[in-house]
XYZ file of C-alpha atoms in Angstrom:
777
model
C -26.791 -23.332 -19.157
C -28.308 -26.690 -20.395
C -31.367 -28.542 -18.476
C -28.751 -31.171 -17.050
C -26.816 -28.666 -15.244
C -27.551 -29.313 -11.457
C -26.970 -25.402 -10.710
C -29.167 -22.904 -12.038
C -28.236 -19.603 -13.161
C -28.729 -17.686 -10.138
C -26.761 -20.385 -7.954
C -23.617 -20.249 -10.520
C -23.579 -16.496 -10.299
C -23.546 -16.853 -6.528
C -20.507 -18.449 -6.570
C -18.895 -15.482 -8.894
C -19.249 -17.668 -11.823
C -20.525 -16.061 -15.425
C -21.866 -18.814 -17.736
C -19.057 -18.861 -20.253
C -16.869 -19.688 -17.229
C -19.497 -22.603 -16.227
C -19.165 -24.184 -19.280
C -15.261 -23.986 -19.386
C -15.451 -25.630 -16.129
C -17.521 -28.766 -17.444
C -15.271 -28.628 -19.919
C -12.186 -29.116 -17.899
C -13.423 -31.844 -15.922
C -15.015 -33.532 -18.394
C -18.396 -33.191 -16.295
C -20.530 -31.050 -14.303
C -18.796 -29.554 -10.767
C -20.396 -30.977 -7.623
C -21.216 -27.890 -4.951
C -17.905 -28.296 -3.164
C -16.246 -28.383 -6.750
C -18.711 -25.070 -7.838
C -17.692 -23.102 -5.017
C -14.132 -24.174 -5.594
C -14.108 -22.981 -8.926
C -15.328 -19.626 -8.058
C -13.304 -18.456 -5.368
C -10.038 -19.605 -7.544
C -11.242 -17.870 -10.544
C -12.280 -14.725 -8.935
C -9.997 -11.864 -9.392
C -8.814 -12.219 -6.425
C -6.948 -15.202 -6.286
C -6.378 -15.552 -9.874
C -5.875 -12.305 -11.671
C -7.841 -12.804 -14.620
C -8.548 -8.689 -15.804
C -5.200 -8.104 -14.389
C -2.638 -10.521 -15.752
C -1.901 -9.524 -19.424
C -0.972 -5.811 -17.770
C 1.100 -7.051 -14.750
C 3.540 -8.969 -17.173
C 4.786 -5.614 -18.190
C 6.433 -4.748 -14.347
C 10.273 -5.048 -14.792
C 10.810 -7.838 -11.642
C 14.784 -8.681 -11.874
C 17.185 -7.320 -10.183
C 20.860 -8.052 -9.137
C 19.028 -8.039 -5.234
C 15.838 -9.625 -6.048
C 15.807 -12.893 -4.440
C 12.301 -14.129 -5.037
C 9.898 -12.258 -7.264
C 6.203 -12.364 -8.008
C 4.448 -15.398 -7.401
C 5.844 -16.551 -3.950
C 4.072 -15.291 -0.774
C 6.123 -12.095 -0.388
C 9.675 -10.916 -2.235
C 12.948 -11.527 -1.134
C 15.667 -8.897 -1.663
C 19.654 -9.078 -0.472
C 20.185 -6.795 1.692
C 24.019 -7.335 1.600
C 26.361 -8.917 4.443
C 24.098 -11.928 4.456
C 20.548 -10.089 5.279
C 17.781 -10.976 2.970
C 14.729 -8.737 3.446
C 11.132 -10.083 3.062
C 8.411 -7.779 2.023
C 4.927 -7.550 0.523
C 1.081 -5.464 0.457
C -1.782 -7.302 -0.171
C -5.604 -5.326 0.142
C -8.586 -5.874 2.791
C -11.411 -3.298 1.846
C -14.305 -4.756 1.069
C -14.167 -6.770 4.997
C -13.331 -3.270 6.094
C -16.533 -1.645 4.297
C -18.652 -4.374 5.985
C -17.178 -4.644 9.461
C -14.131 -2.001 9.850
C -12.194 -3.713 13.102
C -12.151 -7.295 11.995
C -11.459 -6.608 8.183
C -8.609 -3.972 8.885
C -7.229 -6.515 11.951
C -7.331 -9.757 9.611
C -5.873 -7.886 6.578
C -2.909 -6.757 9.259
C -2.669 -10.794 10.350
C -3.055 -12.104 7.102
C 0.016 -10.162 5.254
C 2.149 -11.014 8.473
C 1.658 -14.983 7.529
C 2.712 -13.418 3.701
C 6.012 -12.632 5.599
C 6.487 -15.790 7.944
C 5.712 -17.884 5.250
C 8.674 -17.657 3.380
C 10.624 -18.467 6.915
C 11.216 -14.562 7.700
C 10.695 -12.750 11.051
C 8.007 -9.559 10.786
C 9.713 -6.550 11.955
C 7.132 -3.911 10.450
C 3.853 -2.826 9.174
C 2.639 0.096 7.201
C -0.729 0.782 5.993
C -2.170 2.703 2.541
C -5.737 3.910 4.117
C -8.047 5.993 2.168
C -11.513 7.119 3.293
C -14.516 9.160 2.712
C -15.194 12.613 3.698
C -14.728 12.695 7.727
C -18.167 15.065 7.773
C -19.440 12.143 6.974
C -21.080 9.862 10.125
C -20.606 6.678 8.912
C -17.060 7.346 7.345
C -16.066 8.015 10.889
C -17.307 5.170 12.336
C -15.131 3.171 9.240
C -11.775 5.158 9.758
C -12.411 4.321 13.667
C -13.095 0.916 13.593
C -10.377 0.069 10.802
C -7.432 2.340 12.704
C -8.822 0.649 16.102
C -8.281 -2.975 13.869
C -4.508 -2.198 12.981
C -3.807 -1.147 16.028
C -5.832 -4.003 17.741
C -3.776 -6.592 16.049
C -0.344 -5.324 15.419
C 0.141 -3.938 18.830
C -0.624 -7.337 20.482
C 1.802 -9.289 18.050
C 4.779 -6.909 18.708
C 4.833 -6.106 15.296
C 5.564 -2.105 15.301
C 3.272 0.378 12.788
C 6.021 2.584 11.934
C 4.645 3.999 8.546
C 1.935 4.779 5.992
C -0.357 7.251 4.409
C -3.975 8.071 4.539
C -5.843 10.401 2.365
C -9.597 11.570 2.309
C -12.047 11.956 0.003
C -15.766 11.289 -1.113
C -14.645 9.058 -3.761
C -14.050 6.594 -1.432
C -17.182 7.104 0.855
C -19.007 3.280 1.363
C -15.605 1.654 -0.024
C -12.651 2.271 1.963
C -8.963 1.157 0.930
C -7.439 -0.820 3.421
C -3.811 -1.915 2.065
C -1.543 -3.316 5.034
C 2.328 -3.995 4.382
C 4.896 -5.947 6.075
C 8.665 -6.278 6.205
C 10.315 -8.965 7.146
C 13.917 -10.352 8.171
C 15.011 -13.462 6.720
C 16.017 -16.514 9.622
C 16.250 -19.869 7.871
C 19.266 -21.168 5.587
C 16.944 -21.609 2.835
C 14.031 -19.715 1.489
C 10.572 -21.484 2.244
C 8.692 -21.857 -1.272
C 5.432 -23.290 -1.986
C 5.960 -25.691 -4.510
C 4.931 -29.348 -3.422
C 7.309 -32.192 -3.725
C 7.939 -35.422 -2.857
C 5.309 -38.224 -3.479
C 4.107 -39.440 -0.155
C 5.247 -36.648 1.581
C 2.551 -35.884 4.166
C 0.574 -32.411 4.225
C 0.298 -31.167 7.483
C -2.630 -28.856 8.612
C -1.323 -26.526 11.507
C -2.205 -23.442 13.361
C -5.780 -22.465 14.644
C -9.273 -24.604 14.072
C -11.679 -24.295 10.775
C -15.109 -22.626 11.265
C -18.036 -20.755 9.207
C -16.126 -17.302 9.448
C -14.739 -15.455 5.805
C -16.749 -18.079 4.055
C -16.508 -17.429 0.612
C -13.738 -13.925 1.148
C -12.152 -14.414 -2.118
C -15.289 -14.075 -4.237
C -16.760 -11.252 -1.751
C -13.187 -9.343 -2.655
C -14.127 -9.348 -6.402
C -17.308 -8.049 -6.463
C -18.870 -4.620 -6.141
C -19.795 -3.500 -3.173
C -23.990 -2.731 -2.232
C -26.813 -1.772 -0.035
C -26.834 -6.116 0.945
C -22.982 -6.258 1.236
C -23.652 -4.878 4.894
C -25.426 -8.722 5.035
C -22.144 -10.768 4.263
C -20.382 -10.195 7.800
C -20.081 -14.091 7.533
C -17.397 -13.254 4.829
C -15.179 -11.112 7.016
C -12.658 -13.080 9.064
C -12.221 -13.020 12.531
C -8.745 -12.718 14.293
C -6.333 -13.984 16.734
C -3.371 -11.837 16.834
C -2.098 -13.947 19.993
C -2.678 -16.927 18.593
C -0.851 -15.429 15.218
C 2.203 -14.764 17.952
C 2.687 -18.415 19.053
C 1.949 -19.456 14.961
C 4.810 -17.140 13.947
C 7.204 -18.558 16.272
C 6.290 -22.386 15.741
C 6.746 -21.885 11.769
C 10.291 -20.159 12.476
C 10.599 -23.030 14.517
C 9.767 -25.616 12.124
C 11.242 -24.561 9.385
C 14.620 -24.282 11.104
C 14.543 -27.958 11.321
C 14.897 -28.765 7.778
C 12.123 -31.074 7.630
C 9.801 -28.710 6.483
C 9.482 -29.240 2.096
C 6.999 -25.887 1.265
C 4.225 -23.937 2.978
C 1.400 -21.978 2.127
C -0.773 -20.042 4.051
C -4.548 -19.675 4.493
C -5.947 -16.980 2.705
C -8.159 -16.011 0.631
C -9.621 -19.631 -0.417
C -8.174 -21.222 2.473
C -7.841 -24.529 2.393
C -8.860 -24.773 -1.341
C -5.897 -21.908 -2.404
C -3.539 -23.679 -0.172
C -3.760 -26.832 -2.019
C -4.319 -26.366 -5.381
C -1.124 -23.225 -5.246
C 0.741 -25.976 -3.655
C 0.041 -28.727 -6.034
C 0.156 -26.622 -8.796
C 4.141 -24.886 -8.388
C 5.314 -28.216 -7.322
C 3.723 -30.151 -10.808
C 2.247 -32.764 -8.436
C -1.264 -33.594 -6.757
C -2.436 -33.449 -3.317
C -5.011 -35.295 -1.319
C -6.606 -33.838 1.838
C -8.652 -35.283 3.841
C -11.565 -32.772 5.455
C -12.020 -35.371 8.551
C -8.704 -34.381 9.741
C -9.498 -31.406 10.137
C -9.832 -29.608 13.410
C -12.728 -27.636 13.588
C -14.296 -25.205 16.096
C -18.349 -25.767 14.665
C -20.690 -29.132 14.066
C -21.873 -30.190 11.335
C -19.662 -28.648 8.397
C -19.856 -29.947 4.814
C -16.992 -29.821 2.194
C -17.823 -26.909 0.947
C -18.097 -24.737 4.254
C -14.700 -26.529 4.658
C -12.864 -25.714 1.896
C -14.391 -21.964 1.062
C -13.854 -21.370 5.177
C -11.385 -18.358 5.527
C -10.622 -18.479 9.599
C -7.335 -16.991 10.639
C -3.850 -18.338 11.552
C -3.679 -21.347 9.730
C -1.130 -22.854 7.679
C -0.458 -25.638 5.418
C 2.841 -27.558 4.862
C 4.608 -30.900 3.059
C 6.534 -32.185 5.406
C 9.467 -34.516 4.755
C 7.900 -38.346 5.269
C 9.037 -39.666 8.563
C 9.451 -36.107 10.291
C 5.843 -35.760 10.545
C 5.882 -36.243 14.760
C 8.817 -33.785 15.145
C 7.041 -30.727 13.218
C 3.593 -31.233 15.337
C 5.825 -31.756 18.688
C 6.565 -28.093 17.735
C 3.391 -26.597 16.771
C 1.652 -28.672 20.353
C 4.579 -27.220 22.500
C 3.271 -23.701 21.169
C -0.130 -25.225 22.033
C -1.223 -24.989 18.248
C -3.101 -27.726 16.172
C -1.131 -29.666 13.789
C -2.281 -33.102 11.813
C -1.248 -34.988 9.096
C -4.127 -34.165 6.568
C -2.966 -35.659 3.874
C -0.338 -36.691 1.329
C 1.598 -35.386 -2.034
C 0.510 -37.767 -4.786
C 1.481 -38.271 -8.085
C -1.546 -37.346 -9.786
C -1.515 -33.637 -10.222
C -5.033 -33.409 -9.120
C -6.808 -31.340 -5.924
C -8.384 -34.517 -3.686
C -10.870 -33.984 -1.268
C -11.663 -36.660 0.622
C -14.530 -37.193 3.314
C -16.377 -39.609 5.410
C -14.923 -41.965 3.412
C -15.987 -40.631 -0.021
C -14.409 -38.443 -2.774
C -15.960 -35.110 -2.396
C -13.870 -33.124 -4.819
C -11.572 -34.138 -7.968
C -10.252 -31.364 -9.592
C -7.041 -30.636 -12.119
C -4.757 -28.626 -9.500
C -3.332 -26.835 -12.735
C -7.401 -25.930 -13.471
C -7.544 -24.390 -10.110
C -4.393 -22.207 -10.003
C -2.999 -21.372 -13.260
C -4.856 -22.274 -16.321
C -7.607 -19.995 -15.367
C -9.515 -17.538 -17.566
C -7.462 -14.546 -18.685
C -9.288 -11.428 -20.194
C -7.372 -9.392 -22.645
C -9.753 -6.186 -23.006
C -10.090 -3.792 -25.452
C -8.491 -0.193 -24.727
C -10.039 2.586 -25.557
C -8.133 4.760 -28.310
C -8.848 7.728 -26.954
C -9.333 9.144 -23.137
C -12.635 9.248 -22.003
C -14.650 12.451 -21.867
C -14.511 12.960 -18.063
C -10.774 13.293 -18.410
C -10.504 14.949 -21.783
C -12.769 17.952 -20.305
C -10.878 17.772 -17.369
C -7.174 18.506 -19.319
C -9.152 21.103 -21.019
C -8.440 23.147 -17.527
C -6.051 25.792 -17.518
C -4.969 28.474 -14.290
C -6.661 31.191 -16.806
C -9.871 30.311 -15.633
C -8.780 31.280 -11.925
C -9.186 34.387 -10.596
C -6.504 37.048 -10.472
C -4.706 37.409 -7.248
C -1.694 39.827 -5.885
C 0.447 39.314 -3.090
C -1.342 39.270 -0.572
C -3.526 36.874 -1.826
C -7.071 36.387 -4.377
C -11.313 36.301 -4.151
C -12.295 32.907 -3.643
C -16.034 33.879 -4.630
C -17.390 36.175 -2.743
C -14.571 36.034 -0.084
C -11.438 37.439 -0.023
C -8.831 35.134 1.490
C -4.904 36.366 1.933
C -2.069 33.586 1.447
C -2.002 33.303 5.104
C -5.427 31.636 5.255
C -5.481 29.239 2.331
C -1.907 27.937 4.262
C -4.163 27.222 7.177
C -7.168 26.245 5.118
C -4.742 23.634 3.468
C -3.178 22.467 7.258
C -6.195 21.604 8.081
C -7.121 19.551 5.728
C -7.455 15.653 6.784
C -5.257 14.652 3.815
C -2.624 16.823 4.668
C -2.829 17.476 8.009
C -1.347 14.824 11.079
C -1.934 11.981 11.381
C -0.958 11.689 15.139
C -4.295 10.788 15.960
C -4.049 7.550 14.216
C -0.168 6.154 14.980
C -0.341 7.450 18.415
C -2.796 4.277 18.796
C -0.150 1.803 17.170
C 2.790 0.317 18.904
C 5.654 2.123 16.978
C 8.542 1.211 19.255
C 8.390 -2.376 20.472
C 11.374 -4.714 19.108
C 13.123 -1.557 19.354
C 14.205 -1.318 16.261
C 12.349 1.562 14.807
C 14.899 4.977 13.897
C 12.329 7.172 12.377
C 9.002 7.613 14.157
C 5.560 7.908 12.777
C 5.346 11.878 11.628
C 8.962 12.117 11.741
C 9.959 11.876 8.115
C 8.713 11.042 4.616
C 9.574 7.620 5.303
C 10.087 4.944 8.240
C 13.364 3.815 8.966
C 13.991 0.118 10.685
C 17.440 -1.014 12.198
C 17.707 -4.838 10.856
C 19.142 -6.418 13.789
C 18.726 -10.153 13.562
C 17.359 -12.022 16.530
C 20.386 -12.871 18.100
C 22.686 -9.522 17.610
C 22.818 -6.887 19.650
C 21.310 -3.102 18.795
C 25.142 -1.219 19.307
C 26.308 -4.360 16.876
C 23.622 -3.746 13.839
C 24.576 -0.800 11.277
C 22.520 -1.147 8.363
C 18.818 0.144 8.055
C 15.983 -0.261 6.113
C 13.148 2.803 5.102
C 9.740 2.281 3.837
C 7.036 3.938 2.588
C 3.499 3.727 1.370
C 2.355 6.321 -1.642
C 0.101 7.452 -3.906
C -1.760 9.974 -5.096
C -5.041 9.180 -6.103
C -6.348 12.341 -7.684
C -3.179 12.361 -9.801
C -4.139 9.066 -11.212
C -7.978 10.044 -11.755
C -7.231 12.541 -14.358
C -4.096 11.010 -15.679
C -3.885 7.034 -15.151
C -0.249 7.058 -16.694
C 1.742 9.771 -15.324
C -0.126 9.559 -12.186
C 0.771 6.072 -11.872
C 4.454 7.388 -12.731
C 4.490 9.532 -10.020
C 3.512 6.919 -7.281
C 6.671 5.816 -7.450
C 8.888 8.185 -8.203
C 7.247 9.842 -4.953
C 7.749 6.585 -3.600
C 11.710 6.908 -4.425
C 12.020 10.240 -3.342
C 10.501 9.806 -0.001
C 13.041 7.257 0.464
C 15.767 9.330 -0.624
C 14.755 12.059 1.719
C 16.215 9.689 4.537
C 19.063 8.890 2.766
C 17.784 5.174 1.805
C 18.824 4.181 -1.826
C 15.372 2.460 -3.373
C 15.348 -1.166 -4.231
C 12.340 -2.884 -4.699
C 8.506 -2.101 -4.677
C 5.231 -4.159 -4.306
C 2.406 -2.794 -5.555
C -1.323 -2.938 -4.844
C -3.675 -1.827 -7.090
C -6.988 -0.773 -6.300
C -9.184 -0.289 -9.480
C -13.124 0.131 -9.982
C -14.833 -2.579 -12.541
C -12.124 -3.535 -15.757
C -15.306 -4.456 -17.504
C -16.006 -0.936 -18.055
C -14.309 0.939 -20.769
C -13.219 3.293 -18.118
C -12.293 1.311 -15.484
C -9.775 -0.732 -18.032
C -8.218 2.230 -19.314
C -7.437 3.325 -16.119
C -6.109 0.053 -15.091
C -4.604 -0.238 -18.245
C -2.694 2.932 -18.473
C -1.783 3.239 -14.428
C 0.099 -0.157 -15.229
C 2.138 1.245 -17.853
C 2.688 4.376 -15.777
C 4.080 1.833 -13.126
C 6.035 -0.380 -15.259
C 7.666 2.185 -16.669
C 8.723 4.118 -13.781
C 10.033 1.226 -12.063
C 12.320 0.542 -15.006
C 13.417 4.025 -14.675
C 13.838 3.937 -11.147
C 15.685 0.733 -11.183
C 13.105 -0.393 -8.761
C 11.929 -3.718 -9.832
C 8.138 -5.176 -8.679
C 8.773 -8.307 -6.529
C 5.060 -8.880 -5.732
C 1.694 -6.991 -4.562
C -2.040 -7.131 -4.897
C -4.753 -6.487 -6.953
C -8.107 -5.394 -6.016
C -10.610 -4.397 -8.183
C -14.298 -3.995 -8.374
C -13.745 -1.441 -5.700
C -17.374 0.143 -6.592
C -20.161 0.863 -4.381
C -23.341 0.367 -5.864
C -26.318 3.349 -4.760
C -29.456 2.406 -3.228
C -30.775 3.245 -7.349
C -28.091 0.285 -8.684
C -25.684 3.212 -10.081
C -21.959 2.027 -9.229
C -19.762 4.426 -7.987
C -15.935 3.889 -8.413
C -13.098 4.996 -6.722
C -10.630 7.187 -7.521
C -7.753 4.252 -9.454
C -5.027 3.996 -6.256
C -2.037 1.786 -7.384
C -0.604 2.604 -3.969
C 3.275 1.944 -4.285
C 5.010 0.303 -1.113
C 8.801 0.647 -1.541
C 11.907 -0.435 0.271
C 15.382 1.075 0.449
C 18.862 0.346 1.572
C 20.282 2.420 4.379
C 24.010 1.055 4.723
C 24.744 3.302 8.125
C 21.570 4.317 10.436
C 23.737 6.706 11.658
C 23.168 8.883 8.145
C 19.542 9.416 7.447
C 17.757 13.043 8.548
C 14.150 13.544 9.461
C 11.902 16.091 7.636
C 11.808 18.991 10.063
C 14.548 21.422 10.623
C 16.894 21.030 13.367
C 18.842 23.931 14.184
C 18.607 27.948 14.353
C 20.737 29.498 11.603
C 20.800 26.536 8.866
C 20.611 27.322 5.184
C 17.635 26.389 3.038
C 17.595 25.017 -0.063
C 14.818 24.131 -2.654
C 16.482 21.333 -5.152
C 14.872 20.696 -8.376
C 14.393 24.109 -9.121
C 16.437 26.855 -10.046
C 16.847 31.011 -9.235
C 13.471 32.511 -10.518
C 12.341 29.704 -11.783
C 9.423 27.827 -9.704
C 7.880 27.204 -13.244
C 7.908 22.919 -12.370
C 4.644 23.305 -10.295
C 1.229 22.970 -11.398
C -1.974 23.912 -9.972
C -3.955 20.922 -11.932
C -4.647 18.201 -9.837
C -3.672 20.190 -7.349
C -4.937 20.086 -3.565
C -5.103 23.629 -3.484
C -7.504 23.440 -6.513
C -9.405 20.788 -4.947
C -9.703 22.139 -1.455
C -9.978 25.620 -2.663
C -11.542 26.325 -5.526
C -13.441 22.744 -4.746
C -12.205 21.641 -8.226
C -11.266 18.394 -9.721
C -8.889 19.159 -13.249
C -6.483 19.960 -14.758
C -3.376 17.688 -15.765
C -1.382 16.235 -12.918
C 2.771 17.070 -13.019
C 4.530 15.423 -15.640
C 8.077 13.369 -13.987
C 11.810 14.928 -15.616
C 13.128 11.354 -14.679
C 16.693 12.678 -15.589
C 16.615 15.261 -13.236
C 14.412 13.685 -10.720
C 17.066 10.783 -10.618
C 19.531 13.535 -10.287
C 17.899 15.443 -7.572
C 17.382 12.192 -5.452
C 20.809 11.250 -5.404
C 21.890 14.808 -4.440
C 19.544 14.375 -1.321
C 21.187 11.414 -0.683
C 24.641 12.157 -0.903
C 23.801 15.071 1.122
C 22.746 12.980 3.945
C 25.844 10.845 3.706
C 27.982 13.680 3.888
C 26.574 14.850 6.749
C 25.676 17.880 5.012
C 21.745 17.600 5.220
C 20.126 17.948 8.427
C 16.648 17.703 7.010
C 15.060 16.652 4.177
C 11.025 17.232 2.848
C 9.750 16.769 -0.927
C 7.378 19.103 -1.880
C 3.992 17.132 -2.146
C 0.219 17.841 -1.521
C 0.013 21.368 -1.066
C 3.412 22.533 -2.548
C 6.391 24.351 -1.614
C 4.668 26.158 1.235
C 2.983 23.162 2.647
C 6.672 21.521 2.340
C 8.217 24.462 4.297
C 4.945 24.797 6.970
C 5.507 21.062 7.853
C 9.418 21.779 8.243
C 8.727 23.747 10.520
C 6.083 22.554 12.505
C 7.930 19.356 13.661
C 10.660 21.151 15.935
C 9.089 24.054 16.357
C 11.608 25.706 14.066
C 10.921 28.721 12.021
C 12.278 29.696 8.823
C 12.643 33.296 6.701
C 12.311 32.440 3.115
C 12.812 34.397 -0.024
C 11.482 33.538 -3.413
C 12.324 34.870 -6.650
C 9.644 35.117 -8.463
C 8.719 36.793 -11.712
C 5.502 39.377 -13.037
C 4.095 36.306 -15.122
C 3.600 33.980 -12.175
C 0.724 33.245 -10.488
C 1.792 33.333 -6.724
C -0.665 30.298 -5.840
C 1.229 28.488 -7.922
C 4.744 29.527 -6.836
C 3.737 28.839 -3.316
C 0.632 25.644 -3.564
C 1.628 24.637 -7.235
C 2.920 20.930 -7.344
C 5.720 18.942 -8.767
C 8.373 16.075 -9.074
C 12.048 16.195 -8.406
C 11.593 18.869 -5.759
C 12.664 18.940 -2.202
C 13.234 21.240 0.392
C 16.744 20.529 2.386
C 18.325 22.397 5.470
C 21.844 22.328 5.842
C 24.804 23.525 8.628
C 26.113 27.275 7.755
C 29.896 25.809 8.221
C 29.029 23.172 5.219
C 27.128 25.453 2.572
C 30.169 25.788 0.628
C 30.661 22.312 0.211
C 27.497 21.670 -0.601
C 26.592 24.633 -3.283
C 30.070 23.246 -4.953
C 28.474 19.897 -5.024
C 25.193 21.083 -5.937
C 26.130 23.028 -8.854
C 28.537 20.151 -10.046
C 25.481 17.864 -10.412
C 22.921 19.698 -10.451
C 24.049 22.544 -12.444
C 20.947 25.664 -12.384
C 18.148 23.129 -10.672
C 18.665 24.540 -7.185
C 18.210 27.427 -5.502
C 19.317 28.992 -2.000
C 15.974 30.056 -0.631
C 16.333 31.020 2.838
C 16.827 30.034 6.270
C 15.874 28.397 9.842
C 14.824 30.716 12.412
C 14.615 30.091 16.284
C 12.287 28.221 17.742
C 8.515 29.255 17.745
C 8.825 32.291 15.784
C 6.932 32.241 12.131
C 6.881 30.739 8.317
C 7.436 33.985 6.693
C 8.203 33.741 2.564
C 8.820 36.779 0.894
C 9.219 37.727 -3.116
C 12.934 39.515 -3.787
C 11.059 42.892 -3.666
C 10.279 42.334 0.143
C 6.530 42.138 -0.747
C 5.597 39.445 1.897
C 3.614 36.616 0.977
C 2.764 34.820 3.955
C 3.827 35.110 7.766
C 1.968 33.079 9.755
C 3.314 31.687 13.338
C 4.670 28.485 14.242
C 1.805 27.624 17.199
C -0.770 28.969 14.978
C -0.279 26.394 12.217
C 0.978 23.615 14.738
C -2.839 24.220 16.631
C -4.224 23.793 13.466
C -2.626 20.735 11.389
C -2.360 19.229 15.406
C -5.940 19.310 15.843
C -7.512 19.025 11.945
C -8.959 14.717 12.129
C -9.386 14.976 16.009
C -11.849 17.813 15.446
C -13.675 16.247 12.812
C -14.164 12.908 14.650
C -15.542 14.974 18.013
C -18.660 15.758 15.980
C -21.835 14.647 17.281
């Protein structure tokens, strides 16, 4: 920076702008920016808004398909469900705000994703979330966990949208940097999908919703930097939400859209007025002139910089039809909301901001929104040292085991002990403490409740339809095993996509489309970029294989905590996959728990005497029991995976399959235990094991392509004929469902008992694991 620069290097850096980026700003403007303009570039050129490190990687995602109506680039993706039904859905992160102010960070994360949905003209019908926290033994982690769950429940419950599903992982990698990813679904109510591109020179630009204050200042830049000890002082960068006001905003917006008088709409999320004006202008290839003196405010003495960077919640920007302004304004006033004409669409493609009769900012729209910096970073030619070292691990390094158990250090643990310890692990244990705080039945369309199945199922019911008239459903899930991605970003990311599809298949849904949330550390570090690039390649390849295009999503980088010595501690790379699936008949679905005594239990994806597709590498068993994070995660066999999922879906639709549960963390033994716990039925299982196989691998090894199902005895013949036809030998009959409140008994074919645990003992430990840790003083 030259001596004539009006800003010091520290002032430029404070906006998140690098020295070379500042020079680029000067080049774009042909002059130095003023303070307000510098702030606008700071937020719009942040990773959170412009994806400058990730955009080249995102371009490889498949984004088109027969059901895709709106792909990436709008506020949310939209898919065609058939029969005139269209679904909008999207996932976004609120990680850094939730680390600093857990309650408001999580609450406004929910509010923000709901605005993305109804901005498209869709009524929100469901919320899911994907959460990551540190170890619950840590007091600060417990505080963050409490606050995040309370924030999600506060906003979702108050606005009247059910929180129907999600996932939670606990790992020390997330200490100090939790992940809070919120996903929402909405049913289109307007004939036309409302988009963001402004049009019509002279059309009014209308500000609607709440007032503008100083809360959330610079939140986008805050979300694009590492967390430090000083981040706790950054509370102004965390927004404050009002779900009751947003409920009015939903109704007012949908009513306004139905008039046909709204040309374009954009919610004010990250970067507030700056982002909404720039994106609407750029997408429409026009300009927007906005007068800050017209903006309703909640604080006095605000300057342009504060107006433009505020992230006050529950605000929207519309372009209306000229001459119909009052019609729209009256709708918002009727709902008790602000609505003012604050500007107009202009021909010159700039964002022009007026304040007190003068031009406060004047920037080409493309320079803010599309023609932003792009960094194509060099990819490591080989895997980093930590991964190569982890890949050298083999199960041979574990203690020898017999049919009763094995020594772990000085202690001999039976297989019963190990199963109960895994069920007591917060990542595997019941999340009842969390979801009992969420209203998951509001709107009366939730068919499968949290904890009851591998995915949530919602009835698709237009606002004026009766429940009995509506037979179409949507299943939704969020998935990612971050340890898998850490140990092998490509294979782990593929697994996340496939697991999401498998969870949908386990309730009978046809996987349709994906929204992704890429949570990673710093891309400026070689390891961080290697993780990001390979994970993106894995997501892209798996989405193509599973025919589930990506309709949009969110990138959250710089998820690193700087400790007091200034050393960055990145999270595990966590590419969360939000996936939706179609259920053509909601009477033909199933949950994960056994439903009838004497039903026959099958393992799909693994044949008699095989059990060799599972691995202990990267497993929960290896991490929890042996305190080791190493090995390779499971490698997906796409042909087998697709065949197994199709067989499961077909069996559910035919009425053969009574329950279905995928083998995830903890392997086959945990999947069987969870299937027992839900309805209290026991199970007797016999596994054909060879002398060459490790029993811990058989019981607790993890893999893709495996689903445990139960089938009514009278349907067994038809079912087995079908399995032989479509899966050949990749399935096995392994046992039967036993009476209520009995036990889970797993034997070998030689009648050697490996596991025999009472259902009540498993349930008590599994059910109270999280609550017990929270009750620690």
